[in-house]
Short mmCIF file of C-alpha atoms and ligand atoms in Angstrom, two decimals:
data_model
loop_
_atom_site.label_atom_id
_atom_site.label_comp_id
_atom_site.label_asym_id
_atom_site.label_seq_id
_atom_site.Cartn_x
_atom_site.Cartn_y
_atom_site.Cartn_z
CA MET A 1 -1.15 -64.27 -47.36
CA THR A 2 0.91 -61.51 -45.82
CA ASP A 3 4.23 -62.97 -46.79
CA SER A 4 5.45 -65.95 -48.76
CA PRO A 5 7.79 -68.56 -47.47
CA SER A 6 11.20 -68.03 -48.97
CA THR A 7 10.34 -69.79 -52.21
CA PRO A 8 13.04 -72.16 -53.34
CA THR A 9 14.93 -71.08 -56.40
CA THR A 10 13.38 -72.23 -59.64
CA GLU A 11 16.28 -72.12 -62.08
CA PRO A 12 17.14 -75.46 -63.63
CA GLU A 13 19.73 -77.32 -61.67
CA GLN A 14 23.23 -77.73 -63.12
CA THR A 15 24.61 -80.64 -61.19
CA PRO A 16 23.81 -81.35 -57.56
CA ALA A 17 27.43 -80.56 -56.65
CA THR A 18 27.47 -77.07 -58.16
CA SER A 19 23.86 -76.03 -57.62
CA GLN A 20 24.42 -74.50 -54.22
CA ALA A 21 27.92 -73.53 -53.28
CA PRO A 22 28.72 -74.03 -49.61
CA ALA A 23 28.92 -70.82 -47.61
CA ALA A 24 32.46 -69.44 -47.61
CA ALA A 25 34.11 -68.78 -44.25
CA GLY A 26 32.48 -65.81 -42.54
CA GLN A 27 29.61 -65.71 -45.06
CA PRO A 28 25.99 -66.42 -44.02
CA PHE A 29 24.38 -69.77 -44.80
CA SER A 30 21.28 -70.34 -46.90
CA ALA A 31 18.64 -73.02 -46.42
CA PRO A 32 19.29 -76.05 -48.68
CA LYS A 33 18.04 -75.70 -52.23
CA GLY A 34 14.36 -76.50 -52.56
CA VAL A 35 13.67 -76.25 -48.84
CA PRO A 36 11.33 -73.48 -47.71
CA ASP A 37 11.62 -71.61 -44.44
CA TYR A 38 8.40 -70.41 -42.84
CA VAL A 39 9.28 -67.33 -40.84
CA PRO A 40 6.91 -64.86 -39.13
CA PRO A 41 4.44 -63.61 -40.14
CA ALA A 42 3.89 -66.29 -42.86
CA SER A 43 4.63 -69.00 -40.29
CA ALA A 44 1.34 -68.16 -38.54
CA GLU A 45 -0.50 -69.20 -41.68
CA PHE A 46 1.52 -72.38 -41.97
CA HIS A 47 0.52 -73.22 -38.42
CA ALA A 48 -3.13 -72.29 -38.98
CA VAL A 49 -3.43 -74.52 -42.08
CA ARG A 50 -1.65 -77.50 -40.56
CA ASP A 51 -3.59 -77.26 -37.29
CA ALA A 52 -6.93 -76.87 -39.09
CA PHE A 53 -6.27 -80.03 -41.12
CA VAL A 54 -5.23 -81.96 -38.03
CA ALA A 55 -8.29 -80.72 -36.10
CA ARG A 56 -10.65 -81.92 -38.86
CA ALA A 57 -8.97 -85.36 -38.80
CA HIS A 58 -9.33 -85.60 -35.01
CA GLU A 59 -13.02 -84.60 -35.31
CA ALA A 60 -13.49 -87.61 -37.59
CA GLY A 61 -11.95 -89.96 -35.01
CA TYR A 62 -8.38 -90.18 -36.34
CA GLN A 63 -5.79 -90.39 -33.56
CA HIS A 64 -2.34 -88.88 -33.72
CA ILE A 65 0.59 -91.08 -34.71
CA GLU A 66 4.13 -89.73 -34.45
CA LEU A 67 6.58 -91.57 -36.65
CA PRO A 68 10.30 -91.54 -37.31
CA VAL A 69 11.56 -89.16 -39.95
CA PHE A 70 13.85 -91.89 -41.30
CA GLU A 71 13.27 -95.59 -41.78
CA GLU A 72 15.09 -98.61 -43.11
CA THR A 73 15.44 -98.06 -46.89
CA GLY A 74 13.82 -101.39 -47.77
CA LEU A 75 10.49 -100.22 -46.31
CA TYR A 76 10.06 -97.75 -49.16
CA ALA A 77 11.53 -99.99 -51.85
CA ARG A 78 9.05 -102.71 -50.87
CA GLY A 79 6.13 -100.48 -49.86
CA VAL A 80 6.13 -97.64 -52.38
CA GLY A 81 7.60 -99.59 -55.32
CA GLU A 82 11.10 -99.84 -56.85
CA SER A 83 9.95 -98.56 -60.24
CA THR A 84 8.38 -95.35 -58.93
CA ASP A 85 10.21 -92.05 -59.41
CA VAL A 86 9.92 -91.48 -55.66
CA VAL A 87 11.97 -94.60 -54.88
CA SER A 88 14.25 -94.82 -57.93
CA LYS A 89 15.22 -91.14 -58.20
CA GLU A 90 14.09 -89.03 -55.29
CA MET A 91 15.02 -90.66 -52.01
CA TYR A 92 17.47 -89.19 -49.54
CA THR A 93 19.23 -92.45 -48.78
CA PHE A 94 22.43 -92.81 -46.81
CA GLU A 95 24.37 -95.26 -44.77
CA ASP A 96 24.41 -94.54 -41.06
CA ARG A 97 27.53 -94.98 -38.96
CA GLY A 98 26.52 -98.58 -38.30
CA GLY A 99 26.47 -99.38 -42.02
CA ARG A 100 22.65 -99.58 -42.28
CA SER A 101 20.92 -98.04 -45.26
CA VAL A 102 18.34 -95.54 -44.05
CA THR A 103 16.09 -93.12 -45.95
CA LEU A 104 14.45 -89.85 -44.98
CA ARG A 105 10.73 -90.58 -45.33
CA PRO A 106 9.48 -89.59 -48.80
CA GLU A 107 5.85 -90.22 -47.78
CA GLY A 108 3.86 -91.35 -44.75
CA THR A 109 1.78 -94.40 -45.65
CA ALA A 110 4.52 -97.04 -45.64
CA GLY A 111 5.74 -95.86 -42.21
CA VAL A 112 2.20 -95.91 -40.78
CA ILE A 113 1.59 -99.46 -41.98
CA ARG A 114 4.99 -100.54 -40.64
CA ALA A 115 4.01 -99.12 -37.23
CA VAL A 116 0.51 -100.66 -37.37
CA ILE A 117 2.05 -104.10 -37.91
CA GLU A 118 4.86 -103.58 -35.37
CA HIS A 119 2.51 -102.40 -32.62
CA ASN A 120 -0.37 -104.79 -33.47
CA LEU A 121 -2.80 -101.96 -34.08
CA ASP A 122 -4.43 -104.25 -36.65
CA ARG A 123 -5.39 -106.65 -33.81
CA GLY A 124 -7.50 -104.00 -32.07
CA GLN A 125 -10.66 -102.27 -33.14
CA LEU A 126 -10.79 -101.79 -36.90
CA PRO A 127 -10.39 -99.64 -38.79
CA ALA A 128 -7.36 -98.24 -37.00
CA LYS A 129 -7.75 -94.52 -37.76
CA LEU A 130 -4.49 -92.59 -37.62
CA ALA A 131 -3.45 -89.02 -38.45
CA TYR A 132 0.02 -87.54 -38.85
CA SER A 133 1.71 -84.34 -39.90
CA GLY A 134 5.25 -83.29 -40.60
CA PRO A 135 8.02 -83.03 -43.15
CA PHE A 136 8.72 -85.47 -45.98
CA PHE A 137 11.75 -85.49 -48.25
CA ARG A 138 12.01 -85.95 -52.00
CA TYR A 139 15.02 -85.08 -54.09
CA GLU A 140 12.94 -83.48 -56.84
CA ARG A 141 13.95 -80.70 -59.17
CA PRO A 142 12.92 -77.60 -57.22
CA GLN A 143 10.21 -75.41 -58.73
CA ALA A 144 7.50 -73.14 -57.41
CA GLY A 145 5.41 -75.53 -55.27
CA ARG A 146 7.83 -78.45 -55.65
CA TYR A 147 10.06 -78.68 -52.65
CA ARG A 148 12.65 -81.14 -51.39
CA GLN A 149 11.28 -80.86 -47.89
CA LEU A 150 7.51 -80.85 -48.13
CA GLN A 151 4.93 -80.76 -45.39
CA GLN A 152 1.88 -83.00 -45.29
CA VAL A 153 -1.03 -83.75 -43.04
CA GLY A 154 -2.16 -87.31 -43.65
CA VAL A 155 -4.65 -89.88 -42.43
CA GLU A 156 -4.81 -93.64 -42.81
CA ALA A 157 -7.85 -95.82 -42.02
CA VAL A 158 -6.47 -99.33 -41.84
CA GLY A 159 -8.01 -102.78 -41.73
CA VAL A 160 -11.47 -102.43 -43.27
CA ASP A 161 -12.41 -102.56 -46.93
CA ASP A 162 -15.64 -100.58 -46.93
CA PRO A 163 -16.55 -98.01 -49.61
CA ALA A 164 -18.14 -95.86 -46.88
CA LEU A 165 -14.65 -95.40 -45.49
CA ASP A 166 -13.38 -94.25 -48.90
CA ALA A 167 -16.15 -91.66 -48.98
CA GLU A 168 -15.34 -90.57 -45.42
CA VAL A 169 -11.66 -90.07 -46.21
CA ILE A 170 -12.38 -88.13 -49.40
CA ALA A 171 -15.05 -85.96 -47.76
CA LEU A 172 -12.66 -85.29 -44.88
CA ALA A 173 -9.96 -84.04 -47.27
CA ASP A 174 -12.54 -81.82 -48.94
CA ARG A 175 -13.60 -80.46 -45.54
CA CYS A 176 -9.96 -79.74 -44.66
CA PHE A 177 -9.53 -77.55 -47.73
CA ARG A 178 -12.87 -75.82 -47.24
CA THR A 179 -12.20 -75.13 -43.58
CA VAL A 180 -9.20 -72.93 -44.49
CA GLY A 181 -11.32 -71.07 -47.05
CA LEU A 182 -10.01 -72.65 -50.25
CA THR A 183 -12.52 -72.76 -53.11
CA GLY A 184 -10.70 -72.94 -56.47
CA TYR A 185 -9.93 -76.65 -56.47
CA ARG A 186 -11.49 -79.76 -57.91
CA LEU A 187 -11.54 -83.36 -56.85
CA GLU A 188 -10.63 -86.02 -59.40
CA LEU A 189 -11.47 -89.63 -58.80
CA THR A 190 -10.95 -93.03 -60.38
CA SER A 191 -10.64 -96.72 -59.59
CA LEU A 192 -7.42 -98.59 -60.27
CA GLY A 193 -9.10 -101.98 -59.88
CA ASP A 194 -7.71 -104.83 -57.81
CA ALA A 195 -5.95 -108.17 -58.20
CA THR A 196 -9.04 -109.64 -59.90
CA CYS A 197 -8.89 -107.25 -62.86
CA ARG A 198 -5.72 -105.18 -62.90
CA PRO A 199 -3.30 -107.87 -64.19
CA ARG A 200 -5.67 -108.60 -67.09
CA TYR A 201 -6.08 -104.88 -67.85
CA ARG A 202 -2.31 -104.40 -67.66
CA GLU A 203 -1.85 -107.02 -70.38
CA THR A 204 -4.52 -105.39 -72.53
CA LEU A 205 -2.86 -102.00 -72.14
CA GLN A 206 0.58 -103.46 -72.80
CA ARG A 207 -0.67 -105.03 -76.03
CA PHE A 208 -2.08 -101.66 -77.07
CA LEU A 209 1.21 -99.89 -76.25
CA ASP A 210 3.22 -102.54 -78.13
CA GLY A 211 1.39 -101.45 -81.26
CA LEU A 212 2.49 -97.80 -80.93
CA PRO A 213 5.71 -96.25 -82.27
CA LEU A 214 7.07 -95.32 -78.83
CA ASP A 215 10.51 -93.86 -78.17
CA GLU A 216 12.97 -96.00 -76.24
CA ALA A 217 12.43 -94.35 -72.82
CA THR A 218 8.64 -94.64 -73.09
CA ARG A 219 8.95 -98.25 -74.28
CA THR A 220 10.98 -99.04 -71.15
CA ARG A 221 8.40 -97.27 -68.98
CA ALA A 222 5.63 -99.23 -70.71
CA ARG A 223 7.39 -102.48 -69.86
CA LEU A 224 7.93 -101.53 -66.20
CA ASN A 225 4.63 -99.84 -65.50
CA PRO A 226 2.33 -99.43 -68.50
CA LEU A 227 -0.27 -97.50 -66.45
CA ARG A 228 2.16 -94.66 -65.98
CA VAL A 229 2.47 -94.13 -69.74
CA LEU A 230 -1.15 -92.93 -69.71
CA ASP A 231 0.01 -89.87 -67.79
CA ASP A 232 2.31 -88.70 -70.62
CA LYS A 233 1.51 -85.03 -71.21
CA ARG A 234 3.25 -84.62 -74.60
CA PRO A 235 0.70 -83.68 -77.30
CA GLU A 236 1.85 -86.40 -79.74
CA MET A 237 1.57 -89.00 -76.98
CA ARG A 238 -1.85 -87.73 -75.95
CA GLU A 239 -3.01 -88.18 -79.51
CA MET A 240 -1.62 -91.71 -79.72
CA LEU A 241 -3.16 -92.60 -76.35
CA ALA A 242 -6.61 -91.20 -77.11
CA ASP A 243 -7.98 -94.71 -77.76
CA ALA A 244 -5.99 -96.48 -75.06
CA PRO A 245 -7.99 -98.98 -73.00
CA LEU A 246 -8.86 -97.56 -69.56
CA MET A 247 -8.91 -99.40 -66.22
CA LEU A 248 -12.33 -97.97 -65.41
CA ASP A 249 -13.81 -99.84 -68.41
CA HIS A 250 -12.15 -103.09 -67.35
CA LEU A 251 -13.11 -103.32 -63.67
CA SER A 252 -14.42 -106.63 -62.40
CA ASP A 253 -17.71 -106.65 -60.51
CA GLY A 254 -16.32 -106.13 -56.97
CA PRO A 255 -14.24 -103.01 -57.68
CA ARG A 256 -16.96 -101.62 -59.98
CA GLU A 257 -19.61 -101.90 -57.26
CA HIS A 258 -17.14 -100.47 -54.74
CA PHE A 259 -16.51 -97.45 -56.95
CA GLU A 260 -20.21 -96.90 -57.63
CA THR A 261 -20.94 -96.96 -53.90
CA VAL A 262 -18.16 -94.43 -53.23
CA THR A 263 -19.41 -92.01 -55.89
CA GLY A 264 -23.00 -92.48 -54.69
CA LEU A 265 -22.01 -91.60 -51.12
CA LEU A 266 -20.08 -88.54 -52.30
CA ASP A 267 -23.18 -87.46 -54.24
CA ASP A 268 -25.25 -87.87 -51.06
CA MET A 269 -22.75 -85.80 -49.09
CA GLY A 270 -22.66 -83.08 -51.74
CA VAL A 271 -18.93 -83.51 -52.42
CA ALA A 272 -18.32 -82.47 -56.03
CA TYR A 273 -15.94 -84.59 -58.12
CA THR A 274 -15.04 -85.46 -61.68
CA VAL A 275 -14.07 -88.94 -62.75
CA ASN A 276 -10.63 -88.94 -64.36
CA PRO A 277 -9.95 -92.45 -65.69
CA ARG A 278 -6.42 -91.43 -66.76
CA MET A 279 -5.26 -90.45 -63.30
CA VAL A 280 -1.87 -91.91 -62.46
CA ARG A 281 -0.60 -91.75 -58.92
CA GLY A 282 3.15 -91.72 -58.36
CA LEU A 283 3.14 -94.52 -55.76
CA ASP A 284 2.65 -98.21 -56.57
CA TYR A 285 0.54 -99.39 -53.65
CA TYR A 286 -2.81 -98.06 -54.83
CA THR A 287 -5.81 -100.24 -55.67
CA LYS A 288 -9.48 -99.42 -56.21
CA THR A 289 -10.39 -95.82 -55.25
CA CYS A 290 -7.78 -93.17 -56.02
CA PHE A 291 -8.20 -89.43 -55.83
CA GLU A 292 -6.45 -86.13 -56.25
CA PHE A 293 -7.32 -82.57 -55.32
CA VAL A 294 -6.14 -80.19 -58.01
CA HIS A 295 -5.89 -76.41 -57.77
CA ASP A 296 -5.86 -74.37 -60.95
CA GLY A 297 -3.97 -71.41 -59.50
CA LEU A 298 -0.70 -73.29 -59.00
CA GLY A 299 0.71 -73.91 -62.48
CA ALA A 300 2.42 -77.25 -63.06
CA GLN A 301 2.48 -78.37 -59.42
CA SER A 302 -1.28 -78.37 -59.09
CA GLY A 303 -1.84 -81.35 -56.78
CA ILE A 304 -2.74 -80.03 -53.33
CA GLY A 305 -3.59 -83.45 -51.92
CA GLY A 306 -4.13 -87.03 -52.93
CA GLY A 307 -4.64 -90.52 -51.73
CA GLY A 308 -6.37 -93.81 -52.25
CA ARG A 309 -6.95 -97.37 -51.15
CA TYR A 310 -4.14 -99.90 -50.84
CA ASP A 311 -5.27 -103.53 -50.71
CA GLY A 312 -1.93 -105.34 -50.81
CA LEU A 313 0.37 -103.02 -48.89
CA MET A 314 0.06 -104.48 -45.43
CA ALA A 315 0.66 -108.04 -46.63
CA GLN A 316 3.59 -106.82 -48.72
CA LEU A 317 5.13 -105.31 -45.59
CA GLY A 318 4.81 -108.62 -43.76
CA GLY A 319 1.50 -108.07 -41.98
CA GLN A 320 -2.01 -109.45 -42.30
CA ASP A 321 -3.73 -109.18 -45.65
CA LEU A 322 -5.86 -106.17 -44.74
CA SER A 323 -6.77 -103.14 -46.81
CA GLY A 324 -6.51 -99.47 -45.96
CA ILE A 325 -7.19 -96.03 -47.36
CA GLY A 326 -5.75 -92.60 -46.67
CA PHE A 327 -4.64 -89.25 -47.99
CA GLY A 328 -1.74 -86.81 -47.81
CA LEU A 329 -2.57 -83.11 -48.04
CA GLY A 330 0.21 -80.76 -49.05
CA VAL A 331 0.47 -77.93 -46.53
CA ASP A 332 3.00 -75.94 -48.61
CA ARG A 333 0.83 -76.10 -51.72
CA THR A 334 -2.32 -75.27 -49.77
CA LEU A 335 -0.57 -72.09 -48.60
CA LEU A 336 0.38 -71.25 -52.18
CA ALA A 337 -3.19 -71.96 -53.31
CA LEU A 338 -4.57 -69.66 -50.59
CA GLU A 339 -2.15 -66.99 -51.74
CA ALA A 340 -3.28 -67.48 -55.36
CA GLU A 341 -6.88 -66.97 -54.21
CA GLY A 342 -5.89 -63.86 -52.25
CA ARG A 343 -6.97 -65.45 -48.99
CA CYS A 344 -5.45 -65.29 -45.58
CA VAL A 345 -5.82 -67.67 -42.65
CA GLY A 346 -4.92 -67.03 -39.04
CA THR A 347 -5.43 -63.75 -37.21
CA GLY A 348 -1.94 -62.31 -37.65
CA ARG A 349 -2.09 -61.48 -33.94
CA ARG A 350 1.00 -62.45 -32.02
CA VAL A 351 -0.42 -61.65 -28.57
CA ASP A 352 -3.63 -60.15 -27.18
CA VAL A 353 -2.00 -57.82 -24.68
CA TYR A 354 1.27 -55.89 -24.85
CA GLY A 355 2.91 -54.32 -21.82
CA VAL A 356 4.74 -50.99 -22.01
CA ALA A 357 6.65 -49.99 -18.88
CA LEU A 358 8.64 -46.80 -18.38
CA GLY A 359 11.34 -46.92 -15.70
CA ALA A 360 13.03 -49.76 -13.88
CA ALA A 361 10.46 -50.21 -11.08
CA ALA A 362 7.54 -50.15 -13.53
CA LYS A 363 9.31 -52.71 -15.69
CA ARG A 364 9.68 -55.06 -12.78
CA ARG A 365 5.97 -54.77 -11.97
CA MET A 366 5.05 -55.20 -15.65
CA ALA A 367 7.08 -58.43 -15.88
CA LEU A 368 4.96 -59.78 -13.03
CA LEU A 369 1.72 -58.55 -14.62
CA VAL A 370 2.54 -60.19 -17.95
CA ASP A 371 3.31 -63.43 -16.12
CA GLU A 372 -0.06 -63.21 -14.29
CA LEU A 373 -1.88 -62.57 -17.57
CA ARG A 374 -0.29 -65.65 -19.14
CA ALA A 375 -1.18 -67.72 -16.08
CA ALA A 376 -4.78 -66.54 -16.57
CA GLY A 377 -4.71 -67.77 -20.18
CA VAL A 378 -4.29 -64.37 -21.84
CA SER A 379 -1.48 -64.22 -24.40
CA ALA A 380 0.81 -61.37 -23.46
CA ASP A 381 4.21 -59.90 -24.22
CA MET A 382 6.00 -56.70 -23.23
CA ALA A 383 8.58 -54.25 -24.54
CA TYR A 384 12.15 -55.10 -23.59
CA GLY A 385 15.21 -52.90 -23.77
CA ASP A 386 15.11 -49.10 -23.62
CA ARG A 387 12.79 -48.21 -26.45
CA GLY A 388 10.91 -45.22 -25.02
CA LEU A 389 7.13 -44.86 -25.12
CA LYS A 390 6.89 -44.35 -28.89
CA GLY A 391 9.08 -47.32 -29.79
CA ALA A 392 7.33 -49.56 -27.28
CA MET A 393 3.86 -48.60 -28.61
CA LYS A 394 5.08 -49.47 -32.11
CA GLY A 395 5.97 -52.89 -30.72
CA ALA A 396 2.38 -53.23 -29.46
CA ASP A 397 1.06 -52.45 -32.96
CA ARG A 398 3.49 -54.85 -34.61
CA ALA A 399 2.35 -57.60 -32.24
CA GLY A 400 -1.21 -57.02 -33.49
CA ALA A 401 -2.28 -56.73 -29.83
CA LEU A 402 -5.84 -55.82 -28.87
CA TYR A 403 -4.74 -53.91 -25.75
CA ALA A 404 -1.67 -52.16 -24.42
CA LEU A 405 -1.02 -51.82 -20.70
CA VAL A 406 1.05 -48.70 -20.00
CA LEU A 407 2.76 -48.38 -16.65
CA GLY A 408 4.94 -45.45 -15.50
CA ASP A 409 6.23 -44.28 -12.12
CA ARG A 410 3.11 -42.20 -11.44
CA GLU A 411 0.70 -45.10 -12.09
CA LEU A 412 2.87 -47.36 -10.00
CA GLU A 413 2.58 -44.96 -7.06
CA ASP A 414 -1.22 -44.78 -7.52
CA GLY A 415 -1.53 -48.55 -7.87
CA THR A 416 -3.07 -48.19 -11.33
CA VAL A 417 -2.19 -49.00 -14.94
CA ALA A 418 -3.41 -47.41 -18.18
CA LEU A 419 -5.40 -49.83 -20.36
CA ARG A 420 -5.45 -48.71 -23.97
CA ASP A 421 -7.69 -50.25 -26.63
CA LEU A 422 -5.42 -50.34 -29.68
CA GLY A 423 -8.36 -50.40 -32.08
CA SER A 424 -10.40 -47.45 -30.77
CA HIS A 425 -7.46 -45.77 -28.93
CA ASP A 426 -9.71 -45.33 -25.87
CA GLN A 427 -7.68 -45.29 -22.69
CA GLU A 428 -8.74 -45.73 -19.06
CA GLN A 429 -7.01 -46.24 -15.72
CA GLN A 430 -7.48 -49.64 -14.06
CA GLU A 431 -6.56 -50.85 -10.57
CA LEU A 432 -3.34 -52.86 -10.80
CA GLY A 433 -4.83 -55.52 -8.53
CA ASP A 434 -7.87 -55.95 -10.79
CA VAL A 435 -6.47 -55.52 -14.27
CA VAL A 436 -5.79 -59.22 -15.00
CA ARG A 437 -9.50 -60.03 -14.45
CA VAL A 438 -10.70 -57.02 -16.47
CA VAL A 439 -8.40 -57.67 -19.40
CA GLY A 440 -9.14 -61.40 -19.30
CA GLU A 441 -12.89 -60.72 -19.62
CA ARG A 442 -12.47 -58.22 -22.44
CA VAL A 443 -10.15 -60.44 -24.45
CA ALA A 444 -12.53 -63.38 -24.02
CA GLN A 445 -15.39 -61.26 -25.39
CA ARG A 446 -13.40 -60.37 -28.48
CA ARG A 447 -12.23 -63.87 -29.33
P1 HAM B 501 1.44 -87.80 -52.80
O1 HAM B 501 0.40 -87.54 -53.85
O2 HAM B 501 2.77 -88.25 -53.26
O3 HAM B 501 0.79 -88.87 -51.83
O4 HAM B 501 1.63 -86.52 -51.89
C1 HAM B 501 0.53 -85.90 -51.27
C2 HAM B 501 0.61 -84.39 -51.42
O5 HAM B 501 1.87 -83.90 -50.93
C3 HAM B 501 0.57 -83.90 -52.88
O6 HAM B 501 -0.76 -83.81 -53.34
C4 HAM B 501 1.21 -82.53 -52.76
O7 HAM B 501 0.26 -81.58 -52.33
C5 HAM B 501 2.23 -82.73 -51.66
N1 HAM B 501 3.56 -82.92 -52.27
C6 HAM B 501 4.09 -84.03 -52.79
N2 HAM B 501 5.33 -83.80 -53.26
C7 HAM B 501 5.59 -82.49 -53.04
C8 HAM B 501 6.71 -81.63 -53.28
N3 HAM B 501 7.83 -82.07 -53.84
N4 HAM B 501 6.62 -80.32 -52.89
C9 HAM B 501 5.51 -79.85 -52.29
N5 HAM B 501 4.43 -80.63 -52.04
C10 HAM B 501 4.46 -81.92 -52.41
C11 HAM B 501 1.41 -89.41 -50.73
O8 HAM B 501 2.42 -89.00 -50.25
C12 HAM B 501 0.63 -90.56 -50.13
N6 HAM B 501 1.38 -91.08 -48.97
C13 HAM B 501 -0.76 -90.10 -49.73
C14 HAM B 501 -1.58 -91.24 -49.19
C15 HAM B 501 -1.85 -91.48 -47.89
N7 HAM B 501 -2.13 -92.21 -49.89
C16 HAM B 501 -2.74 -93.05 -49.07
N8 HAM B 501 -2.57 -92.62 -47.87
#
């Protein structure tokens, strides 16, 4: 990567009120704490990654869905789960001027299912296959790779409970990462069971946890959501939990067969994975297949994407009792992972052709030429202001252009323009009336 986004500060937060002083009068403003800017040239990579992910989703038949950035707060409380960190600690919730409680979307799945129900997409051809991209908001403690405004590309395949769809979604996520050149990641997979086995397993796990000398906070967590205790990273807890019963060993026949079919299909497709029966996802709606893509070059915030199946979510949100599966891929973390691997995506080229005009009349003609080039589908820009030949040629280099068109009074009189190849530095005169065609052909050859 040529440049990093302005990485949010990583120092521990004091109190929200004192962590970022408002800009004093006359002083410049900073972006909110934990919110990255993507400015050129790094923004080109942001674009390239996001667009590549979206393109792979469209190739697999997922159609774009554009959703509100804020929703009624209850959607997340009911959809994502009151006991999750995301809902209980991290939501940007506020009352609007009409006294309604609204929340900036912390994730995409609940909003997609809300829209599927509201617009009857579950009454059409199933599965409804939908893709989205954009910002999500979580009031987390900022760290490298943990932002308060995060960017995801996600898909949801709604309405069909078929393990082949699980395999499709997982293989699609894998293809997304590979398509941008990422290699140093692994895929972890498990099954969280369903209503036929999870309640029974939960009791078994709770009984096991009741027998351990847990601290008060962990005991409370165990009561609220015992599965989440399995994710405790403290060494003493890991030791105590070594013999904990695992969901994967307590699946009933349906979910077990489902999981075996998914792993079999991934084997067929050559998608490498490891089974991690201790995986805990931070959102409550998951059932059966769950997965995470983990990158080792990112330190603590290693999850570059994740997802899973959600059997009960649609019914919980007031719709039909249909299942779905999807993923959210972290664009910010993918960029950091690419940087950790020393890889670059995108060409770094701002335009293909850069116009340099010397003198007022030449400038006027160049403005027309650049407009004609754009109309012919060639990306083009030109030097503005009085920069002189040297300064203007520097602009051409900075734009990463393939060609410069140089026009002075003499050329204008002759009806020609100098076409300079900025790689080889070869220069030739071209007829002004013909140059759009010539440049168009050359640029097309080099794409
Ligand atoms: P999630 O695992 O919470 O899942 O988020 C998906 C991805 O978003 C993570 O793997 C990570 O790359 C990125 N991400 C999450 N939080 C942050 C953060 N604070 N800063 C930077 N990146 C972050 C979901 O959101 C589910 N809706 C995915 C899904 C779709 N499941 C089923 N369908």
